[in-house]
CSV table of C-alpha atoms in Angstrom, one decimal:
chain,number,residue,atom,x,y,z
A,262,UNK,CA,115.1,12.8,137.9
A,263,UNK,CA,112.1,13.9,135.6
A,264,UNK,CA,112.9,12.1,133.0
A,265,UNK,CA,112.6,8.8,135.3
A,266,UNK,CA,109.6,10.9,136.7
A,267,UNK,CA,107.5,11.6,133.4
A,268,UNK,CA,105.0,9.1,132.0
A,269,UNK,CA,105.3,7.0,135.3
A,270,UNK,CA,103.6,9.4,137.9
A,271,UNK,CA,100.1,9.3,138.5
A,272,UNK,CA,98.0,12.2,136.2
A,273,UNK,CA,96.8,14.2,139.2
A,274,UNK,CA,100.6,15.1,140.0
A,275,UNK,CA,102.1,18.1,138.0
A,276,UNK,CA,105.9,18.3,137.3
A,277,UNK,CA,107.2,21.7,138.0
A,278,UNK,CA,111.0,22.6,137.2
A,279,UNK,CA,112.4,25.7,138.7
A,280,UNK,CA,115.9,27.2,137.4
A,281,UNK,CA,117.7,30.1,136.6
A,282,UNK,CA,118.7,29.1,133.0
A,283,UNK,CA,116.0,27.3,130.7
A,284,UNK,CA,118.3,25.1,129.4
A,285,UNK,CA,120.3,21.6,130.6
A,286,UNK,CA,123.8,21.9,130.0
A,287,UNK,CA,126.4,18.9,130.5
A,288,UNK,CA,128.2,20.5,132.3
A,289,UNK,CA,131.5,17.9,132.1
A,290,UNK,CA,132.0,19.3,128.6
A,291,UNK,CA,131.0,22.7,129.2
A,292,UNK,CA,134.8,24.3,129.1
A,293,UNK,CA,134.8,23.3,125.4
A,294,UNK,CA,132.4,26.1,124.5
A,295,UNK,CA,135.6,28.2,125.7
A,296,UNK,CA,137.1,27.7,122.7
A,297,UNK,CA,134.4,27.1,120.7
A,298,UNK,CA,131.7,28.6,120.6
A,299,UNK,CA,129.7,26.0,118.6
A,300,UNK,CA,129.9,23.5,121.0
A,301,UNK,CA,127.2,24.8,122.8
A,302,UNK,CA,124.6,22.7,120.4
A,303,UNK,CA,126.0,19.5,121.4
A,304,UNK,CA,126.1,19.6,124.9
A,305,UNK,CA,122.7,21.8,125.8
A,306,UNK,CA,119.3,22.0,124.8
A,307,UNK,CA,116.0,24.0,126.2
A,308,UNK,CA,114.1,22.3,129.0
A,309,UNK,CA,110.6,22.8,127.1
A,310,UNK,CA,112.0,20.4,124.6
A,311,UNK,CA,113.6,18.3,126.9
A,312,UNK,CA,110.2,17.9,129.0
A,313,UNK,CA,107.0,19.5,127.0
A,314,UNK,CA,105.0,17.8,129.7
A,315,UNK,CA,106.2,19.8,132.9
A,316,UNK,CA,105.9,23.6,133.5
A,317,UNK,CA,109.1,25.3,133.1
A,318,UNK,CA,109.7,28.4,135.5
A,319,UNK,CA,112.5,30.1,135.1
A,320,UNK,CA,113.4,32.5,138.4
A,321,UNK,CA,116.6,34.3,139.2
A,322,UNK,CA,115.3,34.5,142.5
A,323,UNK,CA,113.4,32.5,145.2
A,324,UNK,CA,113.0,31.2,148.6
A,325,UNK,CA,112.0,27.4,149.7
A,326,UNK,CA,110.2,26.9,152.2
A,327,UNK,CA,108.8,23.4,154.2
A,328,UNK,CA,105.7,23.4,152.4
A,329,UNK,CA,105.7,26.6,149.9
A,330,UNK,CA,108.6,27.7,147.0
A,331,UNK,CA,108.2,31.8,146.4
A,332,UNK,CA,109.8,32.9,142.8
A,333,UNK,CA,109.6,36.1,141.7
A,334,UNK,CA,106.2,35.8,139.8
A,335,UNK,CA,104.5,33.3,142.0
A,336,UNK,CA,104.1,31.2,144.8
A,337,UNK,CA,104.1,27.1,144.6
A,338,UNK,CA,102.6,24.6,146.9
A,339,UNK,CA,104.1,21.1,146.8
A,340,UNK,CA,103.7,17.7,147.8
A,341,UNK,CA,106.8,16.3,146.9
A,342,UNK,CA,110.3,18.8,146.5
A,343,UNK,CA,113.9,17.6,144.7
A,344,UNK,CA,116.5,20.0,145.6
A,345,UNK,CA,119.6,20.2,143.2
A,346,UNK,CA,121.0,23.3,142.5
A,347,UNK,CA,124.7,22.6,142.8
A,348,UNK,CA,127.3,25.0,144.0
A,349,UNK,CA,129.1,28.0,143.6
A,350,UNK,CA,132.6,29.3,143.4
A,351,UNK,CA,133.9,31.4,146.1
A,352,UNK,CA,136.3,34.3,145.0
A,353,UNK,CA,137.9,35.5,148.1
A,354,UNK,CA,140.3,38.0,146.9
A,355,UNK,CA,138.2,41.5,147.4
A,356,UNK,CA,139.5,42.8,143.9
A,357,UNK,CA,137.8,40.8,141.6
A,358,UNK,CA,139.0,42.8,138.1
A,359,UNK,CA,139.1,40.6,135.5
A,360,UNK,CA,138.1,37.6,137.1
A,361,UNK,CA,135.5,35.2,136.2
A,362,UNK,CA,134.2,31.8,137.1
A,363,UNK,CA,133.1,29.3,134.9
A,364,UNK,CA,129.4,27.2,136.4
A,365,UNK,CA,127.4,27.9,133.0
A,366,UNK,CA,127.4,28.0,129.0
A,367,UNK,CA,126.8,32.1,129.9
A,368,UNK,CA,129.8,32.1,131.5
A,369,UNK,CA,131.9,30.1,129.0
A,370,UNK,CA,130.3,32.6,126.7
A,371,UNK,CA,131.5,35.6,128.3
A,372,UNK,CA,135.3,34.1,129.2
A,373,UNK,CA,135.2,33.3,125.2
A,374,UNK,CA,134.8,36.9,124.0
A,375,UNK,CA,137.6,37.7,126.3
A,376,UNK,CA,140.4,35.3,125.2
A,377,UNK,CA,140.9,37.0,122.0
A,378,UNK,CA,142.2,40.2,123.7
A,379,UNK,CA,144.3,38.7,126.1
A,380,UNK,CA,147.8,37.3,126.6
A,381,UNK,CA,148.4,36.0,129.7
A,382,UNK,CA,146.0,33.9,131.5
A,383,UNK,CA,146.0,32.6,134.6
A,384,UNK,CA,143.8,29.7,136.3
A,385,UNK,CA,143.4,29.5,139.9
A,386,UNK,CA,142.1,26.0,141.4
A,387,UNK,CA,144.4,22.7,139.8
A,388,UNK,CA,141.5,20.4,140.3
A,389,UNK,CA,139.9,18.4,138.0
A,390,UNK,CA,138.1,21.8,136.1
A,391,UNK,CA,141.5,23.5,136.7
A,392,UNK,CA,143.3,21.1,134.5
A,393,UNK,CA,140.8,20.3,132.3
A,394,UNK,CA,140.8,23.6,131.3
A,395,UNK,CA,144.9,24.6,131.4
A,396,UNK,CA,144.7,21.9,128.6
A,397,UNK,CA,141.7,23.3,126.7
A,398,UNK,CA,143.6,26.1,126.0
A,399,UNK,CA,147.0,24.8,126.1
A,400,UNK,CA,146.4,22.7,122.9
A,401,UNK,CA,143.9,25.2,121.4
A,402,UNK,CA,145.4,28.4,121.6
A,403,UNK,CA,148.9,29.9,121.8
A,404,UNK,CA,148.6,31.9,124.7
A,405,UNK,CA,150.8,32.1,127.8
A,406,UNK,CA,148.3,29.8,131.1
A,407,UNK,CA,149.5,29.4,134.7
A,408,UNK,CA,148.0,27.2,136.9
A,409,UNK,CA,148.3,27.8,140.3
A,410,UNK,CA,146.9,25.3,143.1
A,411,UNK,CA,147.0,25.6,146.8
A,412,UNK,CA,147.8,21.6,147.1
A,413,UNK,CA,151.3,20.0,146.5
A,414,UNK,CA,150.3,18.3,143.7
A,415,UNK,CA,147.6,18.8,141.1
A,416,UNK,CA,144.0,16.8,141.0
A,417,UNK,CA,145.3,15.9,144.7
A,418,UNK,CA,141.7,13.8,145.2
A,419,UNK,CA,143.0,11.7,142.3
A,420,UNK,CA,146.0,8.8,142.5
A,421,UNK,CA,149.5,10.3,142.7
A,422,UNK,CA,149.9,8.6,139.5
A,423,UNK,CA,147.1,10.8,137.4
A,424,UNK,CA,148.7,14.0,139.4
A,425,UNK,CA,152.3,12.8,137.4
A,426,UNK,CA,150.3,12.5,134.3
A,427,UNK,CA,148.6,15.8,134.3
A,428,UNK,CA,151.2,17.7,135.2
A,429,UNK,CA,153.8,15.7,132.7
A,430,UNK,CA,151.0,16.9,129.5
A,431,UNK,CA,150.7,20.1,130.9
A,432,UNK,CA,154.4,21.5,131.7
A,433,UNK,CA,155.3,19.9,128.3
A,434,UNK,CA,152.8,22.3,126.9
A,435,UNK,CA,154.1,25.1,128.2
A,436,UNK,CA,151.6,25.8,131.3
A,437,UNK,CA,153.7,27.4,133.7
A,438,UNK,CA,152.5,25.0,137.4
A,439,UNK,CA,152.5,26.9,140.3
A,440,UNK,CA,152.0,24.0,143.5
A,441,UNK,CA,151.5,24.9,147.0
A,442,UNK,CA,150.4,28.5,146.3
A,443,UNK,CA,147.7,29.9,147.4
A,444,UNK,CA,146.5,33.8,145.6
A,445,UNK,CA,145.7,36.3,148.4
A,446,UNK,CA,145.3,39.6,146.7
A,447,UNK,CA,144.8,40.7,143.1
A,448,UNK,CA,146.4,44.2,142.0
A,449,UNK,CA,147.2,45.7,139.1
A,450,UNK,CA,146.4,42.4,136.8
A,451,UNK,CA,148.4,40.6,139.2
A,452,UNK,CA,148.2,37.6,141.5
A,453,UNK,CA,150.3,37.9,144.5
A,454,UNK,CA,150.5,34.9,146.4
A,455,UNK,CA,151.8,33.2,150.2
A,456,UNK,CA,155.4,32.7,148.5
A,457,UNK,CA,155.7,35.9,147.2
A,458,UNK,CA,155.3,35.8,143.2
A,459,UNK,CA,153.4,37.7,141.6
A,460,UNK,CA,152.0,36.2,138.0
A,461,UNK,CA,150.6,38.7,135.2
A,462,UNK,CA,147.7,38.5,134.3
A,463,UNK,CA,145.2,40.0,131.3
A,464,UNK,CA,142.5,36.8,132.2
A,465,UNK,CA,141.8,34.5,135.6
A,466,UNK,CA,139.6,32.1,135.4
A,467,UNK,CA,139.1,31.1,139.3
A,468,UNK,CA,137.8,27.4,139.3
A,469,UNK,CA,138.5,26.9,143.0
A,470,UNK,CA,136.9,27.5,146.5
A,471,UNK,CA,133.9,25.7,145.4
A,472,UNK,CA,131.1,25.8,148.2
A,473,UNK,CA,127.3,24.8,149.0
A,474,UNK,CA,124.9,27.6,148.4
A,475,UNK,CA,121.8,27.0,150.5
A,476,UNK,CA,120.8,30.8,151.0
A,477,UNK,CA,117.4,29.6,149.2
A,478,UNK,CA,116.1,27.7,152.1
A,479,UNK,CA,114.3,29.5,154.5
A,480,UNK,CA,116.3,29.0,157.8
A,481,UNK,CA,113.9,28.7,160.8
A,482,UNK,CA,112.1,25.2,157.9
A,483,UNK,CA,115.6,24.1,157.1
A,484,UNK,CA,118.2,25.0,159.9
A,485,UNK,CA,118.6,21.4,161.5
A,486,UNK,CA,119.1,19.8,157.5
A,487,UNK,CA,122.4,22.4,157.0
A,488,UNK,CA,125.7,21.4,158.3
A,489,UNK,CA,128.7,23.6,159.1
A,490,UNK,CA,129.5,23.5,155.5
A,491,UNK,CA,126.4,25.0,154.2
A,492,UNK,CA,125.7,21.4,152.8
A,493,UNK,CA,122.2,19.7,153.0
A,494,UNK,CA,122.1,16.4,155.6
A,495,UNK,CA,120.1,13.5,153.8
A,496,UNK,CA,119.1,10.0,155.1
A,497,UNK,CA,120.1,7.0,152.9
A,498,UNK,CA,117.2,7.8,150.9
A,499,UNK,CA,117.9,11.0,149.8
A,500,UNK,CA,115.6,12.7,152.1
A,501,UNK,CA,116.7,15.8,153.6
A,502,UNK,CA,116.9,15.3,157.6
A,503,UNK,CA,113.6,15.9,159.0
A,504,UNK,CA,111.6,15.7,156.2
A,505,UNK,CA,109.6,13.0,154.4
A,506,UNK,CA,108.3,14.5,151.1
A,507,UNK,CA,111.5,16.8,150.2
A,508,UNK,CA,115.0,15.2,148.7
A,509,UNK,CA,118.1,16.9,148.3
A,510,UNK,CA,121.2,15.1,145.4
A,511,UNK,CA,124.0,16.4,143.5
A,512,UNK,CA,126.8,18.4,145.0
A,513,UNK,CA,124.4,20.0,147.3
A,514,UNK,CA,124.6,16.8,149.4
A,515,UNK,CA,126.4,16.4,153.0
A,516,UNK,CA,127.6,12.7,151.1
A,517,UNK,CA,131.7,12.0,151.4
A,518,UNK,CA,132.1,11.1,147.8
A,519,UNK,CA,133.6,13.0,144.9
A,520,UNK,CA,130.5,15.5,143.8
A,521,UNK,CA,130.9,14.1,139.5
A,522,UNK,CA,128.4,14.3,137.0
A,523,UNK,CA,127.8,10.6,137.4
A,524,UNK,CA,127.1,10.6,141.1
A,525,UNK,CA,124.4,13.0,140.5
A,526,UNK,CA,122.9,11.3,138.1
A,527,UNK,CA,122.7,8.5,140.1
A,528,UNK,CA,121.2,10.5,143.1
A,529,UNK,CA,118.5,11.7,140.7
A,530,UNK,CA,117.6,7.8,139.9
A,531,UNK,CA,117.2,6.9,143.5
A,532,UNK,CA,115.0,9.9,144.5
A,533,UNK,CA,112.7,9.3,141.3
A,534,UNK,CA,112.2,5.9,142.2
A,535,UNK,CA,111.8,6.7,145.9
A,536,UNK,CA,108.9,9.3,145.2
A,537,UNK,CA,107.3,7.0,142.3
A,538,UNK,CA,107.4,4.2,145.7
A,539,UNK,CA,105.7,6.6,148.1
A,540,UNK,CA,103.3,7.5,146.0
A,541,UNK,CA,102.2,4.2,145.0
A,542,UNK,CA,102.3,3.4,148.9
A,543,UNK,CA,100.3,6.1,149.9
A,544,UNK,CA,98.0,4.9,147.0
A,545,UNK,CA,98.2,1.9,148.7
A,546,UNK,CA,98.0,2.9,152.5
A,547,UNK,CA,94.6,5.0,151.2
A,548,UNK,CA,93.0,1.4,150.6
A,549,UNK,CA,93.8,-0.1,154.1
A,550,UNK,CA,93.6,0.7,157.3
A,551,UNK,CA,96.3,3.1,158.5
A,552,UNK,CA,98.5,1.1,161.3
A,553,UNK,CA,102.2,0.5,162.2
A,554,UNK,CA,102.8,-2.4,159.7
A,555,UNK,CA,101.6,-0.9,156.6
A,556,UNK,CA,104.5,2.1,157.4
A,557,UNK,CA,107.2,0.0,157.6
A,558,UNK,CA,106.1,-1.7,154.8
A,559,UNK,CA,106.2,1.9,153.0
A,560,UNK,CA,109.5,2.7,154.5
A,561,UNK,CA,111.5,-0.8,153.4
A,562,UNK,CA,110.7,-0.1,149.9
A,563,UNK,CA,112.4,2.8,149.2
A,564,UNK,CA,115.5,2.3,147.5
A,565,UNK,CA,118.9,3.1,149.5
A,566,UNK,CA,122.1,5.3,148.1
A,567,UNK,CA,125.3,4.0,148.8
A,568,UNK,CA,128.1,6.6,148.7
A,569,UNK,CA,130.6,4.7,146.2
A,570,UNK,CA,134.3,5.5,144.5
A,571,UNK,CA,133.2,6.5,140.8
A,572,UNK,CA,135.2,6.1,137.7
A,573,UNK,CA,136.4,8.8,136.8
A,574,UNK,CA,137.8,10.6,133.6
A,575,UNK,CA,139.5,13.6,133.1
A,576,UNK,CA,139.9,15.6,129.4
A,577,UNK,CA,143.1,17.2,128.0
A,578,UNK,CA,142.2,18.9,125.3
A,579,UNK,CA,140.3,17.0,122.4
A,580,UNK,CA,142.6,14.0,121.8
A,581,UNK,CA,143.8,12.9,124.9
A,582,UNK,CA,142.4,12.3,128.2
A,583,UNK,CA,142.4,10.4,131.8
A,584,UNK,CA,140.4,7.4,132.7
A,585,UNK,CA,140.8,5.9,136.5
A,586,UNK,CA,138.9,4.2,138.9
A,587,UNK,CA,140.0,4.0,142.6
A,588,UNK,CA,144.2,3.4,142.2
A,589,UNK,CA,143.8,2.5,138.3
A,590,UNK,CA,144.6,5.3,136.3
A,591,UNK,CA,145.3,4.9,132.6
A,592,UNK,CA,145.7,8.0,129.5
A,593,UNK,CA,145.4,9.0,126.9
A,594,UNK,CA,143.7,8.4,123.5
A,595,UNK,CA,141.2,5.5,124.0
A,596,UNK,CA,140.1,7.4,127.2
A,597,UNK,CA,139.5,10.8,125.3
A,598,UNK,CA,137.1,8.7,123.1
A,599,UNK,CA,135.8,6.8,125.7
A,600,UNK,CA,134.5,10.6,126.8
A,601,UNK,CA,133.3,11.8,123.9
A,602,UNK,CA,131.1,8.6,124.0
A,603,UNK,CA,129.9,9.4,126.8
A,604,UNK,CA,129.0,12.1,126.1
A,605,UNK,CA,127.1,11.1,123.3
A,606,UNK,CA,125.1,8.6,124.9
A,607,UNK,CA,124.5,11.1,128.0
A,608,UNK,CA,123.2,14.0,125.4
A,609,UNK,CA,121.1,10.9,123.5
A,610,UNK,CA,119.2,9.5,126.4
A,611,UNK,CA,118.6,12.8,127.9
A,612,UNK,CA,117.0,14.2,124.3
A,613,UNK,CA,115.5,10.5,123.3
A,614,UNK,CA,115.0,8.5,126.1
């Protein structure tokens, strides 16, 4: 969204980011740095490089409200607001003892120093990040990985076919699959679960019971734009209900598609060119006398998001991967390059371009 943002908004308008890290991170390749560490350089870089124009704050901490954002150092007035901070993961067994998620390069950091010392590890969630990562460190390492998932079948969002495929490269790789299991209580480095096994454990890496974390909006601005799933509601623009001048994208969104790197990435396009259009209106409006036509005329030119089925692809290890689109599915080597491409062009326009 800045990058669409900087060198086509008027001078008078400053570009403020607020984050808790000062660095982007591709986050689709960020389970690499697991198992090695020098991956890192490829798939990250600091935001005052990336944008030497904008002012960079970075806050553990703050609160949003309609017209003001609090951090810990300052307060900051806005005209326009983009809202994408993601999600989180939700660990809902009360011992957490050597558990960790995995949402940032810190965290791939910190699960890094701890494979070394440890045997058995065991990866909760069979999703997309689930088996993405069972096959990092299936074909990387030599230690003993179970996957459990509480679906019958792993990457159950995905074709049945790309669940066959999965699984087929993983069990052949020794990952011991545990399907229709959920984990309710962690003791004594084990995970017991509904059908009664209990899997060892020296790591878990919980990658499921993702959810929306909106406890940064200010309730009493931003209580008719949440849904019962702690989501943010937004119009087909990409403007969070009840509000003109403040957009919400990414997985943050109330939206019924699958929350991918590519889908946000696309929000962040539509809500760049939807402020750089109201701004140019208002410019516009400013002119002219204020009536009922020239709004409408505002309001047709901003440019509509259509939810849409995304192409997907899904790595196993550094050879091999997933691509599929809809029913399509197809593996293994020319989509593991087709990622890495990707990945390079992504890296390349966000540095470059």
């Amino acid at each position: 969204c800045i990058k669409k943002l900087i060198g086509k908004i008027p001078k008078e308008y400053e570009i403020i980011l607020i984050d808790k890290k000062d660095s982007f991170e591709y986050t689709p390749s960020l389970l690499k740095v697991i198992t090695d560490q020098s991956y890192l350089h490829k798939i990250s870089e600091k935001y005052g490089v990336l944008f030497p124009k904008a002012k960079i704050i970075i806050s553990e901490k703050f609160k949003v409200y309609s017209d003001i954002i609090i951090t810990e150092d300052e307060e900051i007035r806005y005209d326009y607001l983009v809202i994408c901070l993601g999600n989180k993961i939700s660990i809902y067994v009360s011992n957490k003892k050597d558990i960790y998620t995995v949402k940032t390069i810190s965290d791939a950091l910190g699960i890094q120093k701890r494979i070394n010392n440890s045997n058995e590890i065991a990866i909760i969630g069979g999703g997309l990040t689930g088996c993405e990562l069972a096959a990092e460190l299936a074909t990387k390492t030599i230690k003993n990985i179970s996957l459990i998932e509480g679906a019958e079948r792993l990457v159950f969002r995905l074709p049945s076919r790309a669940s066959s495929k999965v699984h087929k490269f993983l069990t052949k790789r020794k990952v011991d699959i545990y399907l229709g299991e959920k984990v309710l209580k962690n003791e004594n480095n084990k995970l017991h679960t509904d059908k009664g096994n209990e899997i060892r454990f020296d790591l878990a890496i919980w990658v499921s019971g993702i959810i929306s974390d909106t406890s940064f909006l200010i309730k009493k601005d931003f209580g008719d734009a949440i849904d019962e799933k702690d989501r943010i509601e937004v119009n087909e623009y990409l403007q969070v209900k009840g509000f003109e001048n403040i957009y919400a994208g990414g997985d943050i969104c109330a939206i019924d598609e699958e929350k991918t790197a590519q889908m946000a990435e696309k929000h962040g396009i539509v809500i760049a060119q939807n402020i750089l259009n109201t701004i140019n209106n208002e410019e516009f409006r400013l002119k002219k006398a204020k009536d009922s036509a020239i709004t409408i005329r505002m309001k047709k030119e901003l440019v509509e998001y259509h939810a849409q089925s995304w192409a997907w692809l899904l790595s196993l290890g550094d050879y091999d991967a997933l691509f599929g689109k809809k029913k399509f599915v197809f593996g293994y080597k020319i989509p593991s390059m087709m990622k890495k491409m990707v990945e390079f062009l992504t890296m390349m326009r966000i540095k470059y371009f």
